[in-house]
């Protein structure tokens, strides 16, 4: 508990520091930082924009959790991007081929997405287990492969040109397979699913036996192996789980918005954004949700900034600086935290000595 | 200050200048305890031993000298010059080298690479490996060590790793050597060799600070001994002014433990049976060859050997961590094809050679460390039972006298000996059928050692079989019912502990007999 408060404090401090740095950058480039931040707050803090913040946060939560599952075991799943795009295509297409009652149809698509994401991630897992290939390298390569592969099967088999070829997609999913909106056309039910997945992540990784083994394998792989935790199996499970969550990243769009997969309609780059959100949230479910919302908030204001002649890319700069600062501050503060623990331990030990 | 027949050292030092002078060093983390107003003078070209209970503050004091910790107050003078080390690199520049209680070598690098890491020799800006190799070989032979510089560290045993640590320090030109428990895992011959090496170094003007829990060694090697107790110096004595018993009394204020006769009988059932066990290593000599033995219920089988003669691989094979030929039976069940988990479920437990490498998650809490390997019994359904896990940890802390405020602190705040107690406790806690114990009292002080022995005996009397691998021959002789000598991967002799002595064991261990 103390630890999470401590982390929260240092993350907040980092965000403030990042805003100051960006302010200086704005000043140097001849813009008024107060005007810019004022604009961000003014536009961001409206009901409409807050809904957009939640909407934008949704895929980030999935992606960050997928990354965090790997991080907890010292595995760097850089391949969330490829995993979710692959999953999006397969799930969107499979979703058009079944007819099920509404909740089951949605569930079916979600399960297919998770299985597909896990399947794509399993390639990296198998390469690591059998050939010892570093997952950083294999998942990066698999991202490239996924992009070309998806493009090829989409063009060859699933392309639907019914609207004249301007916006090619897969066939639209029937209404029974669509995620209902929470707020009409602004926020769909995938947001609730994201919160639920974050909760499950907490239960599985932080409370369950499986999660303990996963974390132990990350903390000291040799000790874990010596204690009977099978290293290879844990690598496989961790990457499968990570891939399964990654499979959900595009679902807010695929079953909540566009009701199809399409190269131009399905969002990209969330796999990489997830890495930064996981870092900012320090792999903790609550931290990830908050970090995703912060990023969603900043993203939601960028269009308005453009209109008031402040370069909207400032949002990306702020995000990048926040992450850098957070990583540095967290490193320093976790050292300080370790020292504090040591201090308390020493104090308590002293009282033991006296009573002995 | 304690009174008694031991008078604090007050040699008048006219000719010999102190090379290290620590004055009124205090170190709290930061709530005190670790070091309290410690003053020491170490004379040039001497061996100065530091002894004290687990958690007394020995490692902390040495880390201060090495620049790893900054003292809260007090001063350090080197060669009469007041200095302040902000980091180890400054201490190294001043000629101080430290070999830590826990080795700090990179597994996947070679001996040579580890030694030169951070101090890469260059000629015209180009890394000159051949020069470095030559220099390492020279250094090694100057202190009588024989190692192939191109072997990866992962293939070395603890004793050899320790030599590499010393070479690494010498390579950096240290003339003040701090050795934190260098002999904890060495057998007597290796200790003798090391001491010959150390005396050679001293003869060339090197000054050595030496921490050990093995009091006989301390008495035999050192020129002066400082006793630390609960962070303060209790006395500084000359070795000829004290004996083992006095030293122990100064340290822990209690008597030395002995090994009593066993009261119970060895059982009739074989609990661990090993047949023609060979450990297979690709492209290498097999480290264990055709080893066979049985251990009965309530029996302790000791294995002695110079480090690197296959003991480590034997233990790994029993646990199921390496490829083997031959058969292993645990509790009458063929375990040859079982994985680690399944073997542990058969009632096997393992106290590993190196607590940091194979035993602990240093940044995790004590209770999580105590949970490691016992996840199944401390779960409710698929979920960890947090209360039960913490309670189980508290029991271990209580039973094995782990000095810690509670079970929530991370493992790295414990002193080395207390970490060891936790690892031992974790493995004895679940009443295993067969315990494979490697250096079970490594780094544990004489008082707590007796407690651990008592626990092992108690479990033995309740039926547990033990395979005891230890460099501490007194420990092996005192606990074992039978002793096997391992030499060059094979069992070379079986001895009766009642008739054997450390000298006899030593002869067999070096293959002289
Ligand atoms: N990094 C640290 N953070 C907090 N407390 C520490 C740290 N290192 C040591 N301590 C505490 O300081 C005290 C002295 O520890 P130290 O490691 O110096 O003992 P030691 O004499 O070397 O014991 P051992 O014989 O077990 O190695 C212990 O109570 C220990 O818990
Ligand atoms: Mg120590």
Short mmCIF file of N, CA and C in Angstrom, two decimals, chain B residues 204-351:
data_model
loop_
_atom_site.label_atom_id
_atom_site.label_comp_id
_atom_site.label_asym_id
_atom_site.label_seq_id
_atom_site.Cartn_x
_atom_site.Cartn_y
_atom_site.Cartn_z
N UNK B 204 54.46 -9.67 0.01
CA UNK B 204 54.76 -8.63 -0.97
C UNK B 204 54.19 -7.27 -0.57
N UNK B 205 53.70 -7.17 0.66
CA UNK B 205 53.25 -5.87 1.14
C UNK B 205 51.75 -5.64 1.11
N UNK B 206 50.97 -6.62 0.66
CA UNK B 206 49.52 -6.45 0.62
C UNK B 206 48.95 -6.56 2.04
N UNK B 207 47.94 -5.77 2.29
CA UNK B 207 47.25 -5.82 3.57
C UNK B 207 45.90 -6.48 3.35
N UNK B 208 45.52 -7.37 4.28
CA UNK B 208 44.29 -8.12 4.05
C UNK B 208 43.33 -7.99 5.22
N UNK B 209 42.09 -7.67 4.89
CA UNK B 209 41.01 -7.70 5.88
C UNK B 209 40.16 -8.90 5.55
N UNK B 210 39.80 -9.64 6.59
CA UNK B 210 39.30 -10.98 6.36
C UNK B 210 38.13 -11.23 7.30
N UNK B 211 36.95 -11.53 6.72
CA UNK B 211 35.78 -11.83 7.56
C UNK B 211 35.52 -13.32 7.49
N UNK B 212 35.28 -13.95 8.62
CA UNK B 212 34.97 -15.38 8.59
C UNK B 212 34.21 -15.78 9.84
N UNK B 213 33.40 -16.82 9.66
CA UNK B 213 32.74 -17.41 10.82
C UNK B 213 33.48 -18.65 11.29
N UNK B 214 34.53 -19.04 10.55
CA UNK B 214 35.28 -20.24 10.92
C UNK B 214 36.44 -19.82 11.83
N UNK B 215 36.23 -20.01 13.11
CA UNK B 215 37.13 -19.41 14.09
C UNK B 215 38.52 -20.03 14.06
N UNK B 216 38.61 -21.32 13.75
CA UNK B 216 39.93 -21.95 13.69
C UNK B 216 40.79 -21.30 12.62
N UNK B 217 40.16 -21.05 11.48
CA UNK B 217 40.88 -20.39 10.40
C UNK B 217 41.33 -19.01 10.80
N UNK B 218 40.43 -18.31 11.43
CA UNK B 218 40.73 -16.95 11.86
C UNK B 218 41.95 -16.98 12.77
N UNK B 219 41.95 -17.94 13.68
CA UNK B 219 43.07 -18.02 14.63
C UNK B 219 44.37 -18.36 13.92
N UNK B 220 44.27 -19.18 12.87
CA UNK B 220 45.50 -19.64 12.24
C UNK B 220 46.06 -18.62 11.25
N UNK B 221 45.23 -17.81 10.63
CA UNK B 221 45.75 -16.96 9.56
C UNK B 221 46.04 -15.54 10.00
N UNK B 222 45.32 -15.05 11.01
CA UNK B 222 45.36 -13.60 11.20
C UNK B 222 46.47 -13.16 12.15
N UNK B 223 46.85 -11.89 11.98
CA UNK B 223 47.79 -11.26 12.88
C UNK B 223 47.06 -10.55 14.00
N UNK B 224 45.84 -10.16 13.69
CA UNK B 224 45.01 -9.49 14.68
C UNK B 224 43.55 -9.80 14.40
N UNK B 225 42.75 -9.81 15.47
CA UNK B 225 41.33 -10.13 15.30
C UNK B 225 40.49 -9.04 15.97
N UNK B 226 39.53 -8.51 15.23
CA UNK B 226 38.58 -7.58 15.84
C UNK B 226 37.23 -8.26 15.94
N UNK B 227 36.64 -8.19 17.12
CA UNK B 227 35.33 -8.80 17.32
C UNK B 227 34.27 -7.70 17.33
N UNK B 228 33.24 -7.88 16.48
CA UNK B 228 32.15 -6.91 16.42
C UNK B 228 30.89 -7.56 16.96
N UNK B 229 30.19 -6.83 17.79
CA UNK B 229 28.95 -7.36 18.32
C UNK B 229 27.89 -6.28 18.28
N UNK B 230 26.80 -6.58 17.64
CA UNK B 230 25.68 -5.65 17.48
C UNK B 230 26.16 -4.26 17.08
N UNK B 231 27.06 -4.23 16.13
CA UNK B 231 27.47 -2.95 15.55
C UNK B 231 28.64 -2.27 16.22
N UNK B 232 29.07 -2.76 17.37
CA UNK B 232 30.20 -2.11 18.06
C UNK B 232 31.37 -3.08 18.16
N UNK B 233 32.57 -2.52 18.21
CA UNK B 233 33.74 -3.38 18.45
C UNK B 233 33.75 -3.79 19.92
N UNK B 234 33.92 -5.08 20.13
CA UNK B 234 33.96 -5.60 21.49
C UNK B 234 35.40 -5.68 21.97
N UNK B 235 36.27 -6.11 21.07
CA UNK B 235 37.67 -6.24 21.43
C UNK B 235 38.51 -6.40 20.19
N UNK B 236 39.79 -6.03 20.32
CA UNK B 236 40.75 -6.38 19.29
C UNK B 236 41.83 -7.19 19.98
N UNK B 237 42.05 -8.40 19.50
CA UNK B 237 42.93 -9.32 20.21
C UNK B 237 43.96 -9.92 19.26
N UNK B 238 45.05 -10.38 19.84
CA UNK B 238 46.02 -11.13 19.06
C UNK B 238 45.60 -12.60 19.10
N UNK B 239 45.80 -13.34 18.01
CA UNK B 239 45.30 -14.71 17.97
C UNK B 239 45.91 -15.62 19.04
N UNK B 240 47.13 -15.31 19.44
CA UNK B 240 47.72 -16.19 20.45
C UNK B 240 47.23 -15.88 21.86
N UNK B 241 46.45 -14.80 22.00
CA UNK B 241 45.93 -14.44 23.32
C UNK B 241 44.57 -15.08 23.59
N UNK B 242 43.98 -15.70 22.54
CA UNK B 242 42.65 -16.30 22.71
C UNK B 242 42.63 -17.70 22.12
N UNK B 243 41.59 -18.44 22.46
CA UNK B 243 41.33 -19.68 21.74
C UNK B 243 39.92 -19.58 21.15
N UNK B 244 39.56 -20.65 20.47
CA UNK B 244 38.29 -20.69 19.78
C UNK B 244 37.11 -20.37 20.69
N UNK B 245 37.18 -20.97 21.88
CA UNK B 245 36.08 -20.82 22.82
C UNK B 245 35.92 -19.38 23.26
N UNK B 246 37.06 -18.76 23.59
CA UNK B 246 37.02 -17.35 24.05
C UNK B 246 36.47 -16.46 22.96
N UNK B 247 36.93 -16.74 21.75
CA UNK B 247 36.50 -15.93 20.63
C UNK B 247 34.99 -16.03 20.45
N UNK B 248 34.50 -17.25 20.53
CA UNK B 248 33.07 -17.47 20.39
C UNK B 248 32.31 -16.77 21.51
N UNK B 249 32.87 -16.82 22.70
CA UNK B 249 32.23 -16.14 23.82
C UNK B 249 32.14 -14.65 23.59
N UNK B 250 33.26 -14.09 23.08
CA UNK B 250 33.27 -12.66 22.78
C UNK B 250 32.21 -12.31 21.74
N UNK B 251 32.06 -13.21 20.76
CA UNK B 251 31.15 -12.96 19.65
C UNK B 251 29.70 -13.04 20.05
N UNK B 252 29.35 -14.17 20.64
CA UNK B 252 27.93 -14.43 20.88
C UNK B 252 27.59 -14.52 22.35
N UNK B 253 28.62 -14.46 23.18
CA UNK B 253 28.37 -14.54 24.60
C UNK B 253 27.84 -15.89 25.04
N UNK B 254 28.15 -16.94 24.27
CA UNK B 254 27.70 -18.26 24.70
C UNK B 254 28.72 -19.31 24.31
N UNK B 255 28.44 -20.51 24.74
CA UNK B 255 29.38 -21.58 24.54
C UNK B 255 29.35 -22.11 23.11
N UNK B 256 30.35 -22.85 22.73
CA UNK B 256 30.39 -23.45 21.41
C UNK B 256 29.56 -24.73 21.36
N UNK B 257 28.90 -24.97 20.26
CA UNK B 257 28.10 -26.18 20.14
C UNK B 257 28.98 -27.40 19.93
N UNK B 258 28.48 -28.54 20.33
CA UNK B 258 29.20 -29.77 20.06
C UNK B 258 28.31 -30.70 19.26
N UNK B 259 28.88 -31.81 18.81
CA UNK B 259 28.08 -32.80 18.11
C UNK B 259 27.85 -33.98 19.03
N UNK B 260 26.63 -34.16 19.50
CA UNK B 260 26.36 -35.28 20.40
C UNK B 260 26.22 -36.59 19.63
N UNK B 261 26.25 -37.70 20.34
CA UNK B 261 25.97 -39.01 19.75
C UNK B 261 24.50 -39.07 19.37
N UNK B 262 24.17 -39.83 18.32
CA UNK B 262 22.77 -39.91 17.97
C UNK B 262 22.06 -40.94 18.84
N UNK B 263 20.83 -40.63 19.19
CA UNK B 263 20.09 -41.50 20.10
C UNK B 263 19.19 -42.47 19.33
N UNK B 264 18.79 -42.08 18.10
CA UNK B 264 17.85 -42.93 17.36
C UNK B 264 18.62 -43.85 16.41
N UNK B 265 17.91 -44.84 15.90
CA UNK B 265 18.52 -45.79 14.97
C UNK B 265 18.26 -45.38 13.53
N UNK B 266 19.15 -45.80 12.64
CA UNK B 266 18.92 -45.62 11.21
C UNK B 266 17.81 -46.57 10.78
N UNK B 267 16.90 -46.10 9.93
CA UNK B 267 15.76 -46.91 9.54
C UNK B 267 16.10 -48.01 8.55
N UNK B 268 15.06 -48.77 8.13
CA UNK B 268 15.30 -49.91 7.25
C UNK B 268 14.96 -49.61 5.80
N UNK B 269 14.14 -48.59 5.57
CA UNK B 269 13.71 -48.30 4.20
C UNK B 269 14.68 -47.37 3.50
N UNK B 270 14.93 -47.69 2.24
CA UNK B 270 15.76 -46.79 1.45
C UNK B 270 14.91 -45.63 0.95
N UNK B 271 15.34 -44.41 1.24
CA UNK B 271 14.55 -43.24 0.83
C UNK B 271 15.10 -42.58 -0.43
N UNK B 272 16.41 -42.68 -0.58
CA UNK B 272 17.00 -42.13 -1.80
C UNK B 272 17.97 -43.17 -2.34
N UNK B 273 17.70 -43.58 -3.57
CA UNK B 273 18.57 -44.59 -4.17
C UNK B 273 19.09 -44.05 -5.50
N UNK B 274 20.40 -44.10 -5.65
CA UNK B 274 21.02 -43.59 -6.87
C UNK B 274 21.83 -44.72 -7.49
N UNK B 275 21.53 -45.00 -8.77
CA UNK B 275 22.20 -46.12 -9.44
C UNK B 275 22.90 -45.65 -10.70
N UNK B 276 24.21 -45.88 -10.77
CA UNK B 276 24.98 -45.60 -11.99
C UNK B 276 24.65 -44.24 -12.59
N UNK B 277 24.61 -43.27 -11.75
CA UNK B 277 24.23 -41.94 -12.21
C UNK B 277 25.40 -41.26 -12.93
N UNK B 278 25.12 -40.86 -14.17
CA UNK B 278 26.11 -40.11 -14.93
C UNK B 278 25.44 -38.84 -15.43
N UNK B 279 26.09 -37.72 -15.20
CA UNK B 279 25.54 -36.45 -15.69
C UNK B 279 26.18 -36.15 -17.04
N UNK B 280 25.31 -35.93 -18.02
CA UNK B 280 25.79 -35.74 -19.39
C UNK B 280 25.94 -34.26 -19.70
N UNK B 281 27.12 -33.87 -20.10
CA UNK B 281 27.31 -32.50 -20.59
C UNK B 281 27.88 -32.60 -21.99
N UNK B 282 27.19 -31.97 -22.92
CA UNK B 282 27.61 -32.06 -24.32
C UNK B 282 29.00 -31.46 -24.52
N UNK B 283 29.81 -32.06 -25.32
CA UNK B 283 31.16 -31.57 -25.67
C UNK B 283 32.05 -31.36 -24.44
N UNK B 284 31.80 -32.11 -23.41
CA UNK B 284 32.56 -31.92 -22.19
C UNK B 284 32.70 -33.25 -21.47
N UNK B 285 33.66 -33.28 -20.58
CA UNK B 285 33.76 -34.46 -19.73
C UNK B 285 32.52 -34.50 -18.84
N UNK B 286 31.98 -35.70 -18.65
CA UNK B 286 30.82 -35.79 -17.78
C UNK B 286 31.23 -35.55 -16.33
N UNK B 287 30.61 -34.55 -15.69
CA UNK B 287 31.07 -34.15 -14.35
C UNK B 287 30.77 -35.18 -13.26
N UNK B 288 29.78 -36.04 -13.49
CA UNK B 288 29.48 -37.11 -12.54
C UNK B 288 29.45 -38.42 -13.31
N UNK B 289 30.21 -39.41 -12.83
CA UNK B 289 30.29 -40.66 -13.58
C UNK B 289 29.99 -41.87 -12.71
N UNK B 290 28.96 -42.61 -13.10
CA UNK B 290 28.63 -43.89 -12.47
C UNK B 290 28.59 -43.85 -10.95
N UNK B 291 27.87 -42.89 -10.45
CA UNK B 291 27.76 -42.78 -8.99
C UNK B 291 26.56 -43.58 -8.51
N UNK B 292 26.77 -44.39 -7.47
CA UNK B 292 25.67 -45.16 -6.88
C UNK B 292 25.74 -45.05 -5.36
N UNK B 293 24.62 -44.84 -4.74
CA UNK B 293 24.54 -44.93 -3.27
C UNK B 293 23.09 -45.01 -2.84
N UNK B 294 22.87 -45.45 -1.59
CA UNK B 294 21.53 -45.47 -1.02
C UNK B 294 21.56 -44.67 0.28
N UNK B 295 20.47 -44.01 0.58
CA UNK B 295 20.34 -43.39 1.89
C UNK B 295 19.07 -43.93 2.54
N UNK B 296 19.23 -44.43 3.78
CA UNK B 296 18.10 -45.00 4.50
C UNK B 296 17.35 -43.92 5.26
N UNK B 297 16.19 -44.33 5.72
CA UNK B 297 15.42 -43.46 6.60
C UNK B 297 16.28 -43.05 7.79
N UNK B 298 16.14 -41.83 8.24
CA UNK B 298 16.86 -41.34 9.41
C UNK B 298 18.37 -41.48 9.27
N UNK B 299 18.85 -41.34 8.05
CA UNK B 299 20.29 -41.44 7.87
C UNK B 299 20.83 -40.16 7.23
N UNK B 300 22.01 -39.78 7.66
CA UNK B 300 22.66 -38.64 7.02
C UNK B 300 23.91 -39.13 6.30
N UNK B 301 23.92 -38.94 5.00
CA UNK B 301 25.07 -39.33 4.21
C UNK B 301 25.84 -38.07 3.84
N UNK B 302 27.09 -38.02 4.29
CA UNK B 302 27.90 -36.84 3.98
C UNK B 302 28.67 -37.06 2.71
N UNK B 303 28.79 -36.00 1.91
CA UNK B 303 29.65 -36.08 0.73
C UNK B 303 30.69 -34.99 0.84
N UNK B 304 31.95 -35.40 0.78
CA UNK B 304 33.01 -34.39 0.81
C UNK B 304 33.80 -34.46 -0.49
N UNK B 305 34.41 -33.36 -0.82
CA UNK B 305 35.20 -33.30 -2.03
C UNK B 305 35.66 -31.89 -2.23
N UNK B 306 36.78 -31.76 -2.93
CA UNK B 306 37.21 -30.42 -3.29
C UNK B 306 36.20 -29.89 -4.30
N UNK B 307 35.90 -28.61 -4.20
CA UNK B 307 34.90 -28.04 -5.09
C UNK B 307 35.24 -28.32 -6.55
N UNK B 308 34.22 -28.65 -7.34
CA UNK B 308 34.45 -28.90 -8.75
C UNK B 308 34.69 -30.36 -9.07
N UNK B 309 34.44 -31.24 -8.11
CA UNK B 309 34.59 -32.67 -8.38
C UNK B 309 33.26 -33.37 -8.62
N UNK B 310 32.24 -32.58 -8.93
CA UNK B 310 30.97 -33.17 -9.33
C UNK B 310 29.86 -33.08 -8.31
N UNK B 311 30.14 -32.52 -7.12
CA UNK B 311 29.09 -32.46 -6.09
C UNK B 311 27.91 -31.60 -6.55
N UNK B 312 28.26 -30.45 -7.14
CA UNK B 312 27.21 -29.53 -7.58
C UNK B 312 26.31 -30.20 -8.62
N UNK B 313 26.96 -30.84 -9.60
CA UNK B 313 26.19 -31.49 -10.66
C UNK B 313 25.38 -32.67 -10.12
N UNK B 314 25.93 -33.35 -9.13
CA UNK B 314 25.20 -34.46 -8.51
C UNK B 314 23.89 -33.94 -7.90
N UNK B 315 24.00 -32.85 -7.17
CA UNK B 315 22.79 -32.28 -6.55
C UNK B 315 21.79 -31.84 -7.61
N UNK B 316 22.30 -31.18 -8.65
CA UNK B 316 21.41 -30.75 -9.73
C UNK B 316 20.72 -31.95 -10.38
N UNK B 317 21.46 -33.05 -10.49
CA UNK B 317 20.89 -34.26 -11.10
C UNK B 317 19.80 -34.84 -10.21
N UNK B 318 20.03 -34.84 -8.90
CA UNK B 318 19.02 -35.38 -7.99
C UNK B 318 17.74 -34.55 -8.07
N UNK B 319 17.91 -33.26 -8.30
CA UNK B 319 16.76 -32.37 -8.37
C UNK B 319 16.07 -32.44 -9.73
N UNK B 320 16.78 -32.97 -10.74
CA UNK B 320 16.18 -33.06 -12.06
C UNK B 320 16.45 -31.86 -12.94
N UNK B 321 17.57 -31.20 -12.69
CA UNK B 321 17.86 -29.99 -13.47
C UNK B 321 18.78 -30.25 -14.66
N UNK B 322 19.39 -31.44 -14.72
CA UNK B 322 20.32 -31.71 -15.82
C UNK B 322 20.04 -33.08 -16.44
N UNK B 323 20.61 -33.30 -17.62
CA UNK B 323 20.42 -34.58 -18.31
C UNK B 323 21.26 -35.66 -17.64
N UNK B 324 20.64 -36.82 -17.40
CA UNK B 324 21.39 -37.89 -16.74
C UNK B 324 21.19 -39.23 -17.45
N UNK B 325 22.13 -40.14 -17.13
CA UNK B 325 21.91 -41.56 -17.38
C UNK B 325 21.88 -42.22 -16.01
N UNK B 326 21.21 -43.36 -15.91
CA UNK B 326 21.15 -44.03 -14.63
C UNK B 326 19.81 -43.78 -13.97
N UNK B 327 19.69 -44.21 -12.72
CA UNK B 327 18.38 -44.16 -12.08
C UNK B 327 18.43 -43.46 -10.73
N UNK B 328 17.37 -42.71 -10.45
CA UNK B 328 17.21 -42.07 -9.14
C UNK B 328 15.84 -42.49 -8.60
N UNK B 329 15.83 -43.03 -7.38
CA UNK B 329 14.56 -43.36 -6.74
C UNK B 329 14.38 -42.52 -5.50
N UNK B 330 13.23 -41.90 -5.38
CA UNK B 330 12.93 -41.11 -4.18
C UNK B 330 11.75 -41.76 -3.47
N UNK B 331 11.95 -42.14 -2.22
CA UNK B 331 10.88 -42.77 -1.46
C UNK B 331 10.35 -44.02 -2.14
N UNK B 332 11.24 -44.78 -2.80
CA UNK B 332 10.84 -46.04 -3.43
C UNK B 332 10.19 -45.87 -4.79
N UNK B 333 10.09 -44.64 -5.26
CA UNK B 333 9.46 -44.42 -6.57
C UNK B 333 10.51 -43.96 -7.56
N UNK B 334 10.47 -44.54 -8.75
CA UNK B 334 11.44 -44.18 -9.78
C UNK B 334 11.25 -42.72 -10.18
N UNK B 335 12.25 -41.91 -9.93
CA UNK B 335 12.13 -40.48 -10.19
C UNK B 335 12.95 -40.04 -11.39
N UNK B 336 13.57 -41.01 -12.07
CA UNK B 336 14.51 -40.65 -13.14
C UNK B 336 13.88 -39.75 -14.19
N UNK B 337 12.59 -39.97 -14.47
CA UNK B 337 11.97 -39.18 -15.53
C UNK B 337 11.05 -38.09 -15.01
N UNK B 338 11.10 -37.85 -13.70
CA UNK B 338 10.25 -36.81 -13.15
C UNK B 338 10.92 -35.45 -13.29
N UNK B 339 10.11 -34.40 -13.43
CA UNK B 339 10.69 -33.06 -13.45
C UNK B 339 10.88 -32.55 -12.02
N UNK B 340 11.42 -31.35 -11.90
CA UNK B 340 11.77 -30.81 -10.58
C UNK B 340 10.54 -30.80 -9.66
N UNK B 341 9.45 -30.25 -10.18
CA UNK B 341 8.23 -30.14 -9.37
C UNK B 341 7.80 -31.50 -8.84
N UNK B 342 7.80 -32.49 -9.73
CA UNK B 342 7.33 -33.82 -9.32
C UNK B 342 8.25 -34.44 -8.28
N UNK B 343 9.55 -34.16 -8.41
CA UNK B 343 10.48 -34.70 -7.42
C UNK B 343 10.25 -34.02 -6.07
N UNK B 344 10.05 -32.71 -6.10
CA UNK B 344 9.78 -32.01 -4.83
C UNK B 344 8.51 -32.57 -4.20
N UNK B 345 7.52 -32.89 -5.06
CA UNK B 345 6.27 -33.45 -4.54
C UNK B 345 6.47 -34.83 -3.94
N UNK B 346 7.52 -35.51 -4.38
CA UNK B 346 7.82 -36.82 -3.80
C UNK B 346 8.46 -36.69 -2.41
N UNK B 347 8.70 -35.44 -1.98
CA UNK B 347 9.27 -35.25 -0.65
C UNK B 347 10.73 -34.86 -0.65
N UNK B 348 11.21 -34.40 -1.80
CA UNK B 348 12.59 -33.94 -1.87
C UNK B 348 12.66 -32.45 -1.51
N UNK B 349 13.73 -32.05 -0.84
CA UNK B 349 13.96 -30.62 -0.59
C UNK B 349 15.42 -30.33 -0.83
N UNK B 350 15.72 -29.09 -1.18
CA UNK B 350 17.08 -28.77 -1.61
C UNK B 350 17.53 -27.43 -1.04
N UNK B 351 18.57 -27.46 -0.25
CA UNK B 351 19.22 -26.23 0.20
C UNK B 351 20.36 -25.97 -0.78
#
